[in-house]
Amino acid sequence: TYVAKLVRNSRTGAMERKAFVTNTLAALSYDSWKMFDREVLQVVRERLRAVADVRAAGLTMNLPNGMAHTLLQYQTQGDITGATVSMNPARRSETDRPETDIAQLPLPLVHKDFDLDSRELMASQLGNMPLDTNGARLAARKVAEELENMLIGTVVPFKHAGNYVYGYRTLPTRYTKTDMPTPDGTNGPTVIAAILALRQGLLDDNHTGPFVFYVNRQWSQFLDTDFSSLKGNITLRQRI
């Protein structure tokens, strides 16, 4: 909150209006806000698996005053032709320049509202009854799940001003492999061969990794079985 106040300019002696930053008036006490923050952070840490991987890899951008921006504009660039091999240093090679274009990425907000009625707040301020943080916990969980869904691509891409926020499964230029086998506890070598072929396809597309391999829960019982009866007690998960 900004509060305007008249103060005297020490250099000119004139009275000038100056804005001071103050804490916003709130219905909750300082400790109550801390309790809500703990609940929200706990849920976020539990739920954001794929998003946490992106953050851990450093693939984030801190945008100053992000609330004031609805689009992130960036430049794309193509390649140029190869170099010339000759015996004459005076020979001119083919002149070329990369083609560039402007692209935009929407910057949406992911949010879920919850509220407390005045009686709950009054009872909490008297110290007779702790605040029910279940609403904050559920709201944070819904936000975390939506972020996960947007990143993985299990929801329709968000669209704004003709631009989309794509996920792993919705990016038009993604690499796909449609013949991946499903583990059944007996086909470990087949699954490994398919994963290696998938990785090779990414390498051929100049995606050099490191790679993260996500699977659904139905795979768990087969990932933790023996990879092969001929290769000791190592599991398929460990082999991957």
mmCIF file of C-alpha atoms in Angstrom:
data_model
loop_
_atom_site.group_PDB
_atom_site.id
_atom_site.type_symbol
_atom_site.label_atom_id
_atom_site.label_comp_id
_atom_site.label_asym_id
_atom_site.label_seq_id
_atom_site.Cartn_x
_atom_site.Cartn_y
_atom_site.Cartn_z
ATOM 1 C CA THR A 1 0.000 0.000 0.000
ATOM 2 C CA TYR A 2 1.254 3.489 -0.842
ATOM 3 C CA VAL A 3 0.458 6.447 1.447
ATOM 4 C CA ALA A 4 1.092 10.015 0.280
ATOM 5 C CA LYS A 5 2.523 12.524 2.745
ATOM 6 C CA LEU A 6 3.758 16.116 2.464
ATOM 7 C CA VAL A 7 7.434 16.445 3.402
ATOM 8 C CA ARG A 8 9.890 19.330 3.171
ATOM 9 C CA ASN A 9 12.609 19.082 0.531
ATOM 10 C CA SER A 10 15.885 19.567 2.409
ATOM 11 C CA ARG A 11 17.526 21.093 -0.663
ATOM 12 C CA THR A 12 14.840 23.535 -1.848
ATOM 13 C CA GLY A 13 12.795 23.978 1.304
ATOM 14 C CA ALA A 14 9.553 23.373 -0.613
ATOM 15 C CA MET A 15 6.808 21.038 0.576
ATOM 16 C CA GLU A 16 6.515 18.009 -1.724
ATOM 17 C CA ARG A 17 4.212 15.001 -1.851
ATOM 18 C CA LYS A 18 6.069 11.752 -1.193
ATOM 19 C CA ALA A 19 4.741 8.178 -1.340
ATOM 20 C CA PHE A 20 5.584 5.807 1.516
ATOM 21 C CA VAL A 21 5.183 2.041 1.294
ATOM 22 C CA THR A 22 3.128 0.598 4.163
ATOM 23 C CA ASN A 23 1.811 -2.829 5.044
ATOM 24 C CA THR A 24 -1.652 -3.550 3.688
ATOM 25 C CA LEU A 25 -4.356 -3.806 6.351
ATOM 26 C CA ALA A 26 -5.375 -7.446 6.725
ATOM 27 C CA ALA A 27 -8.022 -9.367 8.591
ATOM 28 C CA LEU A 28 -5.511 -12.070 9.551
ATOM 29 C CA SER A 29 -2.725 -11.756 12.065
ATOM 30 C CA TYR A 30 0.929 -12.201 11.111
ATOM 31 C CA ASP A 31 1.071 -15.718 12.586
ATOM 32 C CA SER A 32 -2.123 -16.696 10.758
ATOM 33 C CA TRP A 33 -0.606 -15.680 7.438
ATOM 34 C CA LYS A 34 2.485 -17.751 8.246
ATOM 35 C CA MET A 35 0.246 -20.759 8.912
ATOM 36 C CA PHE A 36 -1.434 -20.341 5.522
ATOM 37 C CA ASP A 37 1.935 -19.957 3.805
ATOM 38 C CA ARG A 38 3.194 -23.201 5.366
ATOM 39 C CA GLU A 39 0.122 -25.096 4.186
ATOM 40 C CA VAL A 40 0.425 -23.757 0.638
ATOM 41 C CA LEU A 41 4.171 -24.416 0.392
ATOM 42 C CA GLN A 42 3.741 -27.943 1.718
ATOM 43 C CA VAL A 43 1.195 -28.810 -0.968
ATOM 44 C CA VAL A 44 3.281 -27.203 -3.704
ATOM 45 C CA ARG A 45 6.345 -29.215 -2.714
ATOM 46 C CA GLU A 46 4.332 -32.440 -2.663
ATOM 47 C CA ARG A 47 2.523 -32.031 -5.971
ATOM 48 C CA LEU A 48 4.819 -30.226 -8.392
ATOM 49 C CA ARG A 49 6.956 -33.137 -9.625
ATOM 50 C CA ALA A 50 7.405 -32.213 -13.293
ATOM 51 C CA VAL A 51 7.523 -28.470 -12.593
ATOM 52 C CA ALA A 52 10.071 -29.104 -9.830
ATOM 53 C CA ASP A 53 12.283 -30.943 -12.343
ATOM 54 C CA VAL A 54 12.198 -27.925 -14.651
ATOM 55 C CA ARG A 55 13.095 -25.589 -11.799
ATOM 56 C CA ALA A 56 15.869 -27.880 -10.576
ATOM 57 C CA ALA A 57 17.374 -27.850 -14.077
ATOM 58 C CA GLY A 58 17.486 -24.044 -13.975
ATOM 59 C CA LEU A 59 15.030 -23.679 -16.869
ATOM 60 C CA THR A 60 13.277 -20.666 -15.386
ATOM 61 C CA MET A 61 13.139 -16.949 -16.102
ATOM 62 C CA ASN A 62 12.584 -14.287 -13.466
ATOM 63 C CA LEU A 63 10.483 -11.621 -15.143
ATOM 64 C CA PRO A 64 10.578 -8.289 -13.257
ATOM 65 C CA ASN A 65 7.089 -6.982 -12.497
ATOM 66 C CA GLY A 66 5.527 -10.067 -14.073
ATOM 67 C CA MET A 67 1.989 -8.980 -13.182
ATOM 68 C CA ALA A 68 2.336 -6.069 -15.604
ATOM 69 C CA HIS A 69 3.136 -8.338 -18.579
ATOM 70 C CA THR A 70 0.670 -10.561 -20.409
ATOM 71 C CA LEU A 71 3.020 -11.731 -23.191
ATOM 72 C CA LEU A 72 6.690 -12.648 -23.352
ATOM 73 C CA GLN A 73 8.171 -11.731 -26.727
ATOM 74 C CA TYR A 74 11.269 -13.521 -27.978
ATOM 75 C CA GLN A 75 13.190 -13.978 -31.230
ATOM 76 C CA THR A 76 13.652 -17.212 -33.146
ATOM 77 C CA GLN A 77 16.534 -17.796 -35.547
ATOM 78 C CA GLY A 78 17.230 -20.279 -38.331
ATOM 79 C CA ASP A 79 20.533 -21.723 -39.529
ATOM 80 C CA ILE A 80 22.857 -20.705 -42.365
ATOM 81 C CA THR A 81 24.498 -22.718 -45.144
ATOM 82 C CA GLY A 82 27.766 -24.600 -44.682
ATOM 83 C CA ALA A 83 31.290 -23.265 -45.039
ATOM 84 C CA THR A 84 33.302 -23.356 -48.273
ATOM 85 C CA VAL A 85 36.449 -25.454 -48.672
ATOM 86 C CA SER A 86 38.999 -24.113 -51.201
ATOM 87 C CA MET A 87 42.720 -23.679 -51.879
ATOM 88 C CA ASN A 88 42.466 -19.939 -52.535
ATOM 89 C CA PRO A 89 42.006 -17.687 -49.480
ATOM 90 C CA ALA A 90 40.859 -14.869 -51.775
ATOM 91 C CA ARG A 91 37.875 -16.856 -52.947
ATOM 92 C CA ARG A 92 34.638 -15.571 -51.484
ATOM 93 C CA SER A 93 32.377 -18.110 -49.861
ATOM 94 C CA GLU A 94 28.603 -18.013 -50.149
ATOM 95 C CA THR A 95 27.196 -15.014 -48.308
ATOM 96 C CA ASP A 96 24.373 -15.915 -45.968
ATOM 97 C CA ARG A 97 22.506 -14.609 -42.962
ATOM 98 C CA PRO A 98 20.107 -16.391 -40.602
ATOM 99 C CA GLU A 99 16.389 -15.782 -40.878
ATOM 100 C CA THR A 100 14.828 -14.390 -37.730
ATOM 101 C CA ASP A 101 11.248 -14.090 -36.554
ATOM 102 C CA ILE A 102 9.350 -12.803 -33.535
ATOM 103 C CA ALA A 103 7.349 -15.187 -31.330
ATOM 104 C CA GLN A 104 5.223 -14.587 -28.255
ATOM 105 C CA LEU A 105 4.390 -16.650 -25.181
ATOM 106 C CA PRO A 106 1.302 -15.856 -23.056
ATOM 107 C CA LEU A 107 1.912 -15.354 -19.333
ATOM 108 C CA PRO A 108 -1.290 -16.602 -17.682
ATOM 109 C CA LEU A 109 -2.119 -16.695 -13.987
ATOM 110 C CA VAL A 110 -3.033 -19.994 -12.344
ATOM 111 C CA HIS A 111 -5.192 -19.371 -9.279
ATOM 112 C CA LYS A 112 -7.986 -20.795 -7.135
ATOM 113 C CA ASP A 113 -9.997 -18.703 -4.681
ATOM 114 C CA PHE A 114 -10.931 -19.606 -1.109
ATOM 115 C CA ASP A 115 -12.356 -17.512 1.702
ATOM 116 C CA LEU A 116 -13.079 -17.370 5.427
ATOM 117 C CA ASP A 117 -16.157 -15.759 6.926
ATOM 118 C CA SER A 118 -15.921 -12.965 9.481
ATOM 119 C CA ARG A 119 -16.960 -15.180 12.383
ATOM 120 C CA GLU A 120 -14.084 -17.592 11.792
ATOM 121 C CA LEU A 121 -11.675 -14.653 11.699
ATOM 122 C CA MET A 122 -13.039 -13.181 14.931
ATOM 123 C CA ALA A 123 -12.858 -16.546 16.718
ATOM 124 C CA SER A 124 -9.291 -17.015 15.539
ATOM 125 C CA GLN A 125 -8.237 -13.559 16.726
ATOM 126 C CA LEU A 126 -9.569 -14.373 20.210
ATOM 127 C CA GLY A 127 -7.407 -17.448 20.236
ATOM 128 C CA ASN A 128 -10.349 -19.760 20.904
ATOM 129 C CA MET A 129 -10.217 -21.700 17.648
ATOM 130 C CA PRO A 130 -7.399 -22.216 15.138
ATOM 131 C CA LEU A 131 -8.013 -21.233 11.548
ATOM 132 C CA ASP A 132 -9.163 -24.014 9.240
ATOM 133 C CA THR A 133 -6.479 -24.126 6.543
ATOM 134 C CA ASN A 134 -8.154 -26.898 4.579
ATOM 135 C CA GLY A 135 -9.457 -24.408 2.003
ATOM 136 C CA ALA A 136 -5.968 -23.007 1.433
ATOM 137 C CA ARG A 137 -4.538 -26.518 1.165
ATOM 138 C CA LEU A 138 -7.106 -27.641 -1.394
ATOM 139 C CA ALA A 139 -6.756 -24.434 -3.421
ATOM 140 C CA ALA A 140 -2.971 -24.827 -3.512
ATOM 141 C CA ARG A 141 -3.370 -28.432 -4.606
ATOM 142 C CA LYS A 142 -5.641 -27.444 -7.503
ATOM 143 C CA VAL A 143 -3.140 -24.804 -8.622
ATOM 144 C CA ALA A 144 -0.278 -27.293 -8.394
ATOM 145 C CA GLU A 145 -2.194 -29.906 -10.375
ATOM 146 C CA GLU A 146 -3.107 -27.395 -13.086
ATOM 147 C CA LEU A 147 0.535 -26.359 -13.463
ATOM 148 C CA GLU A 148 1.522 -30.006 -13.785
ATOM 149 C CA ASN A 149 -1.175 -30.631 -16.382
ATOM 150 C CA MET A 150 -0.136 -27.567 -18.405
ATOM 151 C CA LEU A 151 3.519 -28.608 -18.407
ATOM 152 C CA ILE A 152 2.940 -32.272 -19.249
ATOM 153 C CA GLY A 153 0.261 -31.382 -21.794
ATOM 154 C CA THR A 154 -2.787 -33.274 -20.520
ATOM 155 C CA VAL A 155 -5.038 -30.211 -20.955
ATOM 156 C CA VAL A 156 -5.941 -28.069 -23.953
ATOM 157 C CA PRO A 157 -3.138 -25.501 -24.488
ATOM 158 C CA PHE A 158 -3.974 -22.087 -23.038
ATOM 159 C CA LYS A 159 -4.521 -19.508 -25.801
ATOM 160 C CA HIS A 160 -4.192 -15.731 -25.623
ATOM 161 C CA ALA A 161 -3.902 -13.220 -28.470
ATOM 162 C CA GLY A 162 -3.375 -16.034 -30.969
ATOM 163 C CA ASN A 163 -0.471 -17.546 -28.995
ATOM 164 C CA TYR A 164 -0.415 -20.811 -27.048
ATOM 165 C CA VAL A 165 1.187 -22.217 -23.902
ATOM 166 C CA TYR A 166 2.193 -25.732 -24.979
ATOM 167 C CA GLY A 167 3.195 -28.699 -22.836
ATOM 168 C CA TYR A 168 5.369 -31.736 -23.455
ATOM 169 C CA ARG A 169 2.548 -33.617 -25.195
ATOM 170 C CA THR A 170 1.039 -30.678 -27.099
ATOM 171 C CA LEU A 171 4.071 -28.913 -28.567
ATOM 172 C CA PRO A 172 3.648 -29.127 -32.371
ATOM 173 C CA THR A 173 7.388 -29.692 -32.954
ATOM 174 C CA ARG A 174 7.771 -32.455 -30.338
ATOM 175 C CA TYR A 175 9.364 -35.795 -31.203
ATOM 176 C CA THR A 176 6.919 -38.714 -30.939
ATOM 177 C CA LYS A 177 7.197 -42.502 -30.838
ATOM 178 C CA THR A 178 3.895 -44.354 -31.051
ATOM 179 C CA ASP A 179 5.000 -47.993 -30.747
ATOM 180 C CA MET A 180 6.240 -48.014 -27.158
ATOM 181 C CA PRO A 181 5.579 -51.417 -25.514
ATOM 182 C CA THR A 182 3.797 -51.634 -22.156
ATOM 183 C CA PRO A 183 5.756 -53.464 -19.447
ATOM 184 C CA ASP A 184 4.104 -56.697 -18.303
ATOM 185 C CA GLY A 185 6.819 -58.187 -16.092
ATOM 186 C CA THR A 186 8.242 -60.438 -18.822
ATOM 187 C CA ASN A 187 9.321 -58.041 -21.601
ATOM 188 C CA GLY A 188 12.068 -56.040 -19.880
ATOM 189 C CA PRO A 189 14.571 -56.236 -22.780
ATOM 190 C CA THR A 190 11.867 -55.149 -25.240
ATOM 191 C CA VAL A 191 10.998 -52.109 -23.103
ATOM 192 C CA ILE A 192 14.671 -51.142 -22.776
ATOM 193 C CA ALA A 193 15.196 -51.448 -26.536
ATOM 194 C CA ALA A 194 12.208 -49.167 -27.183
ATOM 195 C CA ILE A 195 13.451 -46.565 -24.691
ATOM 196 C CA LEU A 196 16.899 -46.580 -26.282
ATOM 197 C CA ALA A 197 15.310 -46.159 -29.719
ATOM 198 C CA LEU A 198 13.317 -43.215 -28.348
ATOM 199 C CA ARG A 199 16.481 -41.628 -27.015
ATOM 200 C CA GLN A 200 18.256 -42.173 -30.330
ATOM 201 C CA GLY A 201 15.428 -40.398 -32.146
ATOM 202 C CA LEU A 202 15.883 -37.404 -29.857
ATOM 203 C CA LEU A 203 19.635 -37.438 -30.445
ATOM 204 C CA ASP A 204 19.035 -37.538 -34.200
ATOM 205 C CA ASP A 205 16.903 -34.397 -33.754
ATOM 206 C CA ASN A 206 19.860 -32.734 -31.980
ATOM 207 C CA HIS A 207 18.299 -33.022 -28.515
ATOM 208 C CA THR A 208 21.321 -34.175 -26.536
ATOM 209 C CA GLY A 209 19.802 -34.369 -23.054
ATOM 210 C CA PRO A 210 19.998 -34.904 -20.162
ATOM 211 C CA PHE A 211 16.678 -36.764 -20.376
ATOM 212 C CA VAL A 212 13.910 -37.385 -17.846
ATOM 213 C CA PHE A 213 11.649 -40.396 -18.359
ATOM 214 C CA TYR A 214 8.108 -40.105 -16.954
ATOM 215 C CA VAL A 215 5.771 -43.095 -16.659
ATOM 216 C CA ASN A 216 2.263 -43.576 -15.294
ATOM 217 C CA ARG A 217 1.458 -45.362 -12.051
ATOM 218 C CA GLN A 218 0.338 -48.535 -13.813
ATOM 219 C CA TRP A 219 3.965 -49.211 -14.731
ATOM 220 C CA SER A 220 5.152 -49.360 -11.092
ATOM 221 C CA GLN A 221 4.429 -53.025 -10.406
ATOM 222 C CA PHE A 222 6.343 -54.042 -13.530
ATOM 223 C CA LEU A 223 9.202 -51.557 -13.163
ATOM 224 C CA ASP A 224 10.091 -53.093 -9.809
ATOM 225 C CA THR A 225 10.099 -56.711 -10.995
ATOM 226 C CA ASP A 226 13.274 -58.479 -12.124
ATOM 227 C CA PHE A 227 14.520 -57.143 -15.425
ATOM 228 C CA SER A 228 15.496 -60.593 -16.652
ATOM 229 C CA SER A 229 15.887 -64.025 -15.084
ATOM 230 C CA LEU A 230 19.278 -64.225 -16.810
ATOM 231 C CA LYS A 231 20.690 -60.975 -15.379
ATOM 232 C CA GLY A 232 20.516 -61.363 -11.593
ATOM 233 C CA ASN A 233 18.114 -59.423 -9.369
ATOM 234 C CA ILE A 234 18.277 -55.974 -10.952
ATOM 235 C CA THR A 235 14.842 -54.461 -11.616
ATOM 236 C CA LEU A 236 13.567 -52.900 -14.817
ATOM 237 C CA ARG A 237 13.480 -49.506 -13.069
ATOM 238 C CA GLN A 238 17.158 -49.814 -12.141
ATOM 239 C CA ARG A 239 18.044 -50.929 -15.664
ATOM 240 C CA ILE A 240 16.352 -47.847 -17.117
#
